[in-house]
Amino acid sequence: MIITESKGGLGLTSNETVSFGGAIMAFEEFHSPDKYYRMTPEEFVNQELNFNLKERMKAAFNVYNQSERINNYLRNSLELLFFNGKLFQYKEEAERSYRNTTDKVESNYVASEPDASYYSFLNQYELTPQHLYCFSYSGFIKAFLSIKAFDIPTVGNTSIKVWIDEVKGRIKKVLKIDSELFYDLLAANSFDLQLSYENKPLTKTQIANITNYYSTQNSAIATVLLNQNSQLIEKLKSSQDLKVKNTPNVAKEKLMDTLIAGYKGKVVLVDFWATWCTPCADAIKKIRGLKEALKEKDVVFVYIANPSSPKKVWENQIKIIGGEHYYLTADEWSFITEQFEFNTIPTYLIYNSKGSLKDKSIGFPGIKKMQALLENVLQE
């Protein structure tokens, strides 16, 4: 993730920080009953900017109202958050509102994808250097890169200057963005998507392009990207035991028994997780050290996900997890959650070397307890 920090931070006290978080929550929780599926993209953006954004801001500043400096920071951050999470999502919002309505007139409603002119509303908001410090800036930039109407290519091995010129050509008829820093960060976040989302290291050409382009301007960006690349390479080295396994072709009632039988003679930790699950990701990071500590022991780490994790995202994330991975169907997952009586993740099952279930933990129990559970089973 490309992060820019302001010198000295915002200088918030602990009480102010709590209130600040409350303001963001009030902004995000504002609910509008609008029937978006009845609106054109233009009607949607007018409704959101001229009414709902103002109401959201009122809700936020009812919770938090401090100095002009901090208020401006919060306002800028919330605007970018709103663009990314709402205005860039017309198609999704329209289809969601249709699914939730009771006056459906057709079962296969599909909202239109806004054309490039839809995004001209961004011209009302000048992206200043102050926006770089906003907590929502990185998300905004990444969402901008994914706007279908602009069809912005990934930077890949293309010269950064050539890529930026191409991006400018794609958006210039609609948007008047002159900030060179904006485009530099756009390129940086394209690289970041490769590193953080695809878990794909930079090529030699990309490293040379980054080093050369940012050598005379915004050199800190090159430092961040190259450090990120080095860290990713180390993660990939520690995950070389990665195996993507085929789900046993048996009746779902026999699925887990058959799966575990393949590891006879070893202790098995089964981790039910998802790519979108933050507690799952946090636990996986903590367990990485435990895997290293037990690598000489007969312990297998098995990870099970389902289609709620998009297949491509799942394939990218498991690159830095390692272990043995299964991707179940929704029906298989549903049966197993009923069989083992859990409906939240992460959930863990520990089996002994004979294939008997010895422990179930709903939620991550902590690294010390997890290690103790595994070592106890190893001693059987």
Coordinates of C-alpha atoms in Angstrom, one line a residue:
M1 CA 0.0 0.0 0.0
I2 CA 1.4 3.4 -1.0
I3 CA 1.0 5.7 2.1
T4 CA 2.0 9.3 2.4
E5 CA 2.5 10.7 5.9
S6 CA 2.3 14.4 6.9
K7 CA 5.0 15.7 9.1
G8 CA 4.0 15.6 12.7
G9 CA 0.7 13.9 11.9
L10 CA -2.6 15.5 12.9
G11 CA -1.6 16.0 16.5
L12 CA -4.8 14.3 17.8
T13 CA -5.3 13.5 21.5
S14 CA -6.6 10.0 22.4
N15 CA -10.1 11.4 23.0
E16 CA -10.0 13.2 19.7
T17 CA -9.0 10.0 17.9
V18 CA -12.0 8.2 19.3
S19 CA -14.3 11.0 18.2
F20 CA -12.6 11.0 14.8
G21 CA -13.4 7.4 14.3
G22 CA -17.0 8.0 15.4
A23 CA -17.3 10.7 12.8
I24 CA -16.2 8.3 10.1
M25 CA -18.6 5.7 11.3
A26 CA -21.5 8.2 11.3
F27 CA -20.6 9.1 7.8
E28 CA -20.5 5.5 6.5
E29 CA -23.6 4.4 8.4
F30 CA -25.8 7.1 6.9
H31 CA -28.6 5.3 5.1
S32 CA -30.5 6.5 2.1
P33 CA -33.7 4.7 1.1
D34 CA -33.3 6.0 -2.5
K35 CA -34.4 3.6 -5.3
Y36 CA -31.2 4.0 -7.3
Y37 CA -32.4 1.5 -10.0
R38 CA -34.9 4.1 -11.1
M39 CA -32.2 6.7 -11.6
T40 CA -29.9 7.2 -14.6
P41 CA -26.2 7.5 -13.7
E42 CA -26.5 11.3 -14.0
E43 CA -29.6 11.4 -11.7
F44 CA -27.7 9.2 -9.2
V45 CA -24.6 11.4 -9.0
N46 CA -26.8 14.6 -8.7
Q47 CA -28.8 13.0 -5.9
E48 CA -25.7 11.8 -4.1
L49 CA -23.7 15.0 -4.4
N50 CA -26.5 17.5 -3.8
F51 CA -28.2 15.8 -1.0
N52 CA -26.8 12.6 0.5
L53 CA -23.2 13.8 0.7
K54 CA -24.3 16.9 2.6
E55 CA -26.4 14.8 5.0
R56 CA -23.5 12.4 5.6
M57 CA -21.2 15.4 6.3
K58 CA -23.7 16.7 8.8
A59 CA -23.9 13.4 10.6
A60 CA -20.1 13.2 10.7
F61 CA -19.6 16.8 12.1
N62 CA -22.3 16.3 14.6
V63 CA -20.0 13.8 16.2
Y64 CA -16.7 15.6 15.5
N65 CA -16.1 19.3 15.1
Q66 CA -12.6 20.6 15.9
S67 CA -10.1 23.0 14.5
E68 CA -10.4 24.2 10.9
R69 CA -7.2 22.3 10.0
I70 CA -8.5 18.9 11.3
N71 CA -12.0 19.6 10.0
N72 CA -10.6 20.2 6.5
Y73 CA -8.6 17.0 6.7
L74 CA -11.7 15.0 7.7
R75 CA -13.8 16.6 5.0
N76 CA -11.3 15.9 2.3
S77 CA -10.9 12.3 3.5
L78 CA -14.7 11.7 3.6
E79 CA -15.2 13.1 0.1
L80 CA -12.6 10.7 -1.3
L81 CA -14.1 7.9 0.6
F82 CA -17.5 8.8 -0.8
F83 CA -16.3 8.9 -4.4
N84 CA -14.6 5.5 -4.0
G85 CA -17.3 3.8 -2.0
K86 CA -20.4 5.3 -3.5
L87 CA -20.1 7.4 -6.7
F88 CA -17.7 5.0 -8.4
Q89 CA -20.2 2.2 -7.7
Y90 CA -23.4 3.3 -9.6
K91 CA -24.0 0.0 -11.3
E92 CA -23.5 -2.0 -8.0
E93 CA -25.6 0.4 -6.0
A94 CA -28.5 0.4 -8.6
E95 CA -28.5 -3.4 -8.7
R96 CA -28.3 -3.7 -4.9
S97 CA -31.3 -1.4 -4.5
Y98 CA -33.3 -3.4 -7.0
R99 CA -32.6 -6.6 -5.2
N100 CA -33.8 -5.0 -2.0
T101 CA -37.0 -3.6 -3.4
T102 CA -40.4 -5.3 -3.3
D103 CA -41.8 -3.7 -6.5
K104 CA -39.7 -5.7 -9.0
V105 CA -41.0 -5.6 -12.6
E106 CA -38.3 -7.8 -14.1
S107 CA -36.2 -10.6 -12.6
N108 CA -33.1 -10.0 -14.7
Y109 CA -32.5 -6.3 -14.2
V110 CA -29.0 -5.2 -15.0
A111 CA -27.9 -1.6 -14.5
S112 CA -25.9 0.2 -17.2
E113 CA -22.2 0.9 -16.7
P114 CA -21.6 4.7 -16.7
D115 CA -19.7 6.1 -19.6
A116 CA -16.6 8.3 -19.2
S117 CA -18.7 11.6 -19.0
Y118 CA -20.3 10.4 -15.8
Y119 CA -17.0 11.0 -14.0
S120 CA -16.9 14.7 -14.9
F121 CA -18.2 15.4 -11.4
L122 CA -14.6 15.1 -10.2
N123 CA -13.9 18.4 -11.9
Q124 CA -15.8 20.1 -9.1
Y125 CA -13.2 18.9 -6.6
E126 CA -9.6 20.0 -6.9
L127 CA -7.1 17.4 -5.8
T128 CA -4.7 19.4 -3.8
P129 CA -1.4 18.2 -2.1
Q130 CA -3.5 18.1 1.2
H131 CA -5.5 15.3 -0.2
L132 CA -2.4 13.1 -0.3
Y133 CA -2.5 12.9 3.5
C134 CA -6.1 11.6 3.6
F135 CA -6.6 8.1 5.0
S136 CA -8.8 7.3 2.0
Y137 CA -6.5 8.6 -0.8
S138 CA -4.9 5.2 -1.6
G139 CA -8.3 3.6 -1.9
F140 CA -9.5 6.4 -4.1
I141 CA -6.5 6.1 -6.4
K142 CA -6.9 2.3 -6.8
A143 CA -10.6 2.7 -7.5
F144 CA -9.8 5.3 -10.1
L145 CA -7.5 2.9 -11.8
S146 CA -10.3 0.3 -12.1
I147 CA -12.9 2.7 -13.7
K148 CA -14.1 0.6 -16.6
A149 CA -15.0 3.7 -18.8
F150 CA -11.4 4.8 -18.8
D151 CA -10.0 1.3 -19.4
I152 CA -6.7 2.2 -17.8
P153 CA -4.1 -0.5 -18.5
T154 CA -1.7 -1.8 -15.8
V155 CA 1.7 -0.2 -16.0
G156 CA 3.5 -3.5 -16.5
N157 CA 6.9 -3.1 -18.2
T158 CA 5.8 0.1 -20.0
S159 CA 8.0 3.1 -19.4
I160 CA 6.3 5.2 -16.6
K161 CA 6.3 8.4 -18.7
V162 CA 4.8 6.6 -21.7
W163 CA 2.1 5.0 -19.4
I164 CA 1.2 8.3 -17.8
D165 CA 0.9 9.9 -21.3
E166 CA -1.5 7.1 -22.3
V167 CA -3.6 7.6 -19.1
K168 CA -3.8 11.3 -19.7
G169 CA -5.0 10.6 -23.2
R170 CA -7.7 8.4 -21.9
I171 CA -9.2 10.8 -19.4
K172 CA -8.4 14.3 -20.8
K173 CA -11.7 14.7 -22.6
V174 CA -13.6 14.3 -19.3
L175 CA -11.2 15.3 -16.5
K176 CA -8.9 18.3 -16.1
I177 CA -6.2 16.9 -13.8
D178 CA -2.9 18.7 -14.2
S179 CA -1.1 17.6 -11.1
E180 CA 2.0 15.6 -12.0
L181 CA 2.1 14.2 -8.5
F182 CA -1.4 12.7 -9.1
Y183 CA -0.1 10.8 -12.1
D184 CA 3.1 9.8 -10.3
L185 CA 1.0 8.3 -7.5
L186 CA -1.4 6.7 -10.1
A187 CA 1.6 4.8 -11.5
A188 CA 2.9 3.9 -8.1
N189 CA -0.5 2.5 -7.1
S190 CA -0.5 0.4 -10.4
F191 CA 2.7 -1.1 -9.2
D192 CA 1.3 -1.5 -5.7
L193 CA -1.7 -3.5 -7.1
Q194 CA 0.8 -5.9 -8.6
L195 CA 2.7 -6.3 -5.4
S196 CA -0.1 -6.2 -2.9
Y197 CA -3.0 -7.8 -4.7
E198 CA -1.3 -10.1 -7.2
N199 CA 1.7 -10.9 -4.9
K200 CA 3.8 -10.7 -8.1
P201 CA 7.3 -9.3 -7.7
L202 CA 8.6 -6.5 -9.9
T203 CA 10.5 -7.5 -13.0
K204 CA 14.0 -6.2 -13.7
T205 CA 12.5 -3.9 -16.3
Q206 CA 10.0 -2.5 -13.8
I207 CA 12.7 -2.0 -11.1
A208 CA 14.8 -0.1 -13.7
N209 CA 11.8 2.0 -14.7
I210 CA 10.9 2.9 -11.1
T211 CA 14.5 3.7 -10.2
N212 CA 15.0 5.9 -13.3
Y213 CA 11.7 7.7 -13.3
Y214 CA 11.5 8.6 -9.6
S215 CA 15.2 9.5 -9.3
T216 CA 14.6 13.1 -10.0
Q217 CA 11.1 13.5 -8.5
N218 CA 9.3 11.9 -5.6
S219 CA 12.2 9.6 -4.8
A220 CA 10.4 8.4 -1.7
I221 CA 7.9 6.5 -4.0
A222 CA 10.7 4.4 -5.4
T223 CA 12.0 3.6 -1.9
V224 CA 8.6 2.4 -0.8
L225 CA 8.0 0.3 -3.9
L226 CA 11.4 -1.3 -3.9
N227 CA 11.2 -2.1 -0.2
Q228 CA 7.7 -3.6 -0.8
N229 CA 9.2 -5.7 -3.5
S230 CA 12.0 -7.0 -1.3
Q231 CA 9.5 -7.9 1.5
L232 CA 7.3 -9.7 -1.0
I233 CA 10.2 -11.8 -2.3
E234 CA 11.0 -12.8 1.3
K235 CA 7.3 -13.8 1.9
L236 CA 7.3 -15.9 -1.2
K237 CA 10.5 -17.7 -0.1
S238 CA 8.8 -18.6 3.1
S239 CA 5.8 -20.0 1.3
Q240 CA 7.5 -22.4 -1.0
D241 CA 5.5 -25.3 0.5
L242 CA 2.4 -24.0 -1.3
K243 CA 0.2 -26.8 -2.7
V244 CA -3.2 -26.3 -4.4
K245 CA -5.1 -29.5 -3.9
N246 CA -8.1 -31.0 -5.7
T247 CA -11.1 -31.5 -3.4
P248 CA -11.7 -35.2 -3.0
N249 CA -14.3 -36.5 -5.4
V250 CA -16.6 -38.1 -2.9
A251 CA -20.0 -37.4 -1.4
K252 CA -20.0 -34.3 0.8
E253 CA -20.8 -36.5 3.8
K254 CA -17.4 -38.1 3.4
L255 CA -15.5 -35.1 2.3
M256 CA -13.6 -34.1 5.5
D257 CA -12.9 -37.7 6.5
T258 CA -11.4 -38.4 3.0
L259 CA -9.5 -35.1 3.0
I260 CA -7.9 -35.7 6.5
A261 CA -7.2 -39.4 5.6
G262 CA -4.7 -38.1 3.0
Y263 CA -2.5 -36.8 5.9
K264 CA -2.4 -39.9 8.0
G265 CA 0.6 -40.0 10.3
K266 CA 0.6 -36.2 10.6
V267 CA -1.1 -33.7 12.9
V268 CA -3.3 -31.4 10.8
L269 CA -4.4 -27.9 11.5
V270 CA -7.4 -26.9 9.3
D271 CA -8.0 -23.2 8.8
F272 CA -11.4 -22.2 7.4
W273 CA -10.9 -18.7 6.0
A274 CA -11.8 -16.2 3.2
T275 CA -9.9 -13.6 1.3
W276 CA -12.2 -10.8 2.5
C277 CA -11.9 -11.8 6.2
T278 CA -9.6 -9.4 8.0
P279 CA -9.4 -11.5 11.2
C280 CA -8.5 -14.5 9.0
A281 CA -5.7 -12.5 7.4
D282 CA -4.4 -11.2 10.8
A283 CA -4.4 -14.8 12.2
I284 CA -2.6 -16.2 9.1
K285 CA 0.2 -13.6 9.6
K286 CA 0.5 -14.6 13.3
I287 CA 0.6 -18.3 12.4
R288 CA 3.5 -17.8 10.0
G289 CA 5.9 -17.8 12.9
L290 CA 4.3 -20.9 14.3
K291 CA 4.7 -22.7 11.0
E292 CA 8.4 -21.9 11.1
A293 CA 8.8 -23.1 14.6
L294 CA 7.1 -26.4 13.8
K295 CA 8.6 -27.0 10.3
E296 CA 10.7 -29.9 11.6
K297 CA 7.6 -31.5 13.2
D298 CA 4.9 -33.7 11.5
V299 CA 2.3 -30.9 11.2
V300 CA 0.4 -30.0 8.1
F301 CA -1.3 -26.6 7.7
V302 CA -4.5 -27.0 5.6
Y303 CA -6.5 -23.9 4.4
I304 CA -10.1 -24.2 3.2
A305 CA -12.0 -21.4 1.4
N306 CA -15.2 -21.2 -0.7
P307 CA -16.6 -19.1 -3.7
S308 CA -17.2 -16.1 -1.4
S309 CA -13.5 -15.6 -2.1
P310 CA -13.2 -14.7 -5.8
K311 CA -11.1 -17.4 -7.4
K312 CA -8.5 -15.0 -8.9
V313 CA -8.1 -13.1 -5.6
W314 CA -7.8 -16.5 -3.7
E315 CA -5.1 -17.7 -6.2
N316 CA -3.1 -14.5 -5.6
Q317 CA -3.4 -14.5 -1.8
I318 CA -2.4 -18.1 -1.2
K319 CA 1.0 -17.4 -2.9
I320 CA 2.2 -15.8 0.4
I321 CA 0.4 -18.1 2.8
G322 CA 1.9 -21.5 1.8
G323 CA 0.6 -24.8 3.1
E324 CA -2.1 -26.9 1.4
H325 CA -5.2 -25.2 0.0
Y326 CA -8.6 -26.4 -1.0
Y327 CA -11.4 -24.4 -2.7
L328 CA -14.8 -25.9 -2.0
T329 CA -18.1 -25.4 -3.7
A330 CA -20.7 -23.4 -1.8
D331 CA -22.7 -26.6 -1.2
E332 CA -19.7 -28.4 0.2
W333 CA -18.8 -25.5 2.5
S334 CA -22.4 -25.2 3.7
F335 CA -22.5 -28.9 4.6
I336 CA -19.2 -28.8 6.5
T337 CA -20.2 -25.7 8.5
E338 CA -23.3 -27.5 9.6
Q339 CA -21.4 -30.8 10.2
F340 CA -18.9 -29.0 12.5
E341 CA -21.4 -26.4 13.9
F342 CA -19.8 -23.1 13.0
N343 CA -20.9 -20.1 11.0
T344 CA -18.1 -17.7 11.5
I345 CA -14.5 -17.6 10.3
P346 CA -11.7 -18.1 11.0
T347 CA -12.5 -21.5 12.5
Y348 CA -9.9 -24.1 13.2
L349 CA -9.9 -27.9 13.5
I350 CA -7.0 -29.9 14.8
Y351 CA -6.6 -33.6 14.0
N352 CA -4.1 -36.0 15.5
S353 CA -1.9 -38.3 13.4
K354 CA -4.6 -41.0 13.4
G355 CA -7.2 -38.7 11.8
S356 CA -9.3 -38.1 15.0
L357 CA -10.6 -34.6 15.6
K358 CA -9.0 -33.3 18.9
D359 CA -10.0 -29.6 19.0
K360 CA -12.2 -27.0 17.4
S361 CA -11.6 -23.2 17.8
I362 CA -14.2 -20.7 16.6
G363 CA -12.1 -17.6 16.1
F364 CA -8.4 -17.3 16.5
P365 CA -7.5 -18.4 20.1
G366 CA -4.1 -16.6 20.1
I367 CA -0.7 -17.9 19.0
K368 CA 0.3 -19.2 22.4
K369 CA -2.8 -21.3 22.8
M370 CA -2.7 -22.5 19.2
Q371 CA 0.9 -23.6 19.7
A372 CA 0.1 -25.4 23.0
L373 CA -2.9 -27.2 21.3
L374 CA -0.7 -28.4 18.5
E375 CA 2.2 -29.5 20.7
N376 CA -0.2 -31.4 23.0
V377 CA -1.6 -33.3 20.0
L378 CA 2.0 -34.0 18.8
Q379 CA 2.9 -35.6 22.1
E380 CA 0.1 -38.2 21.9

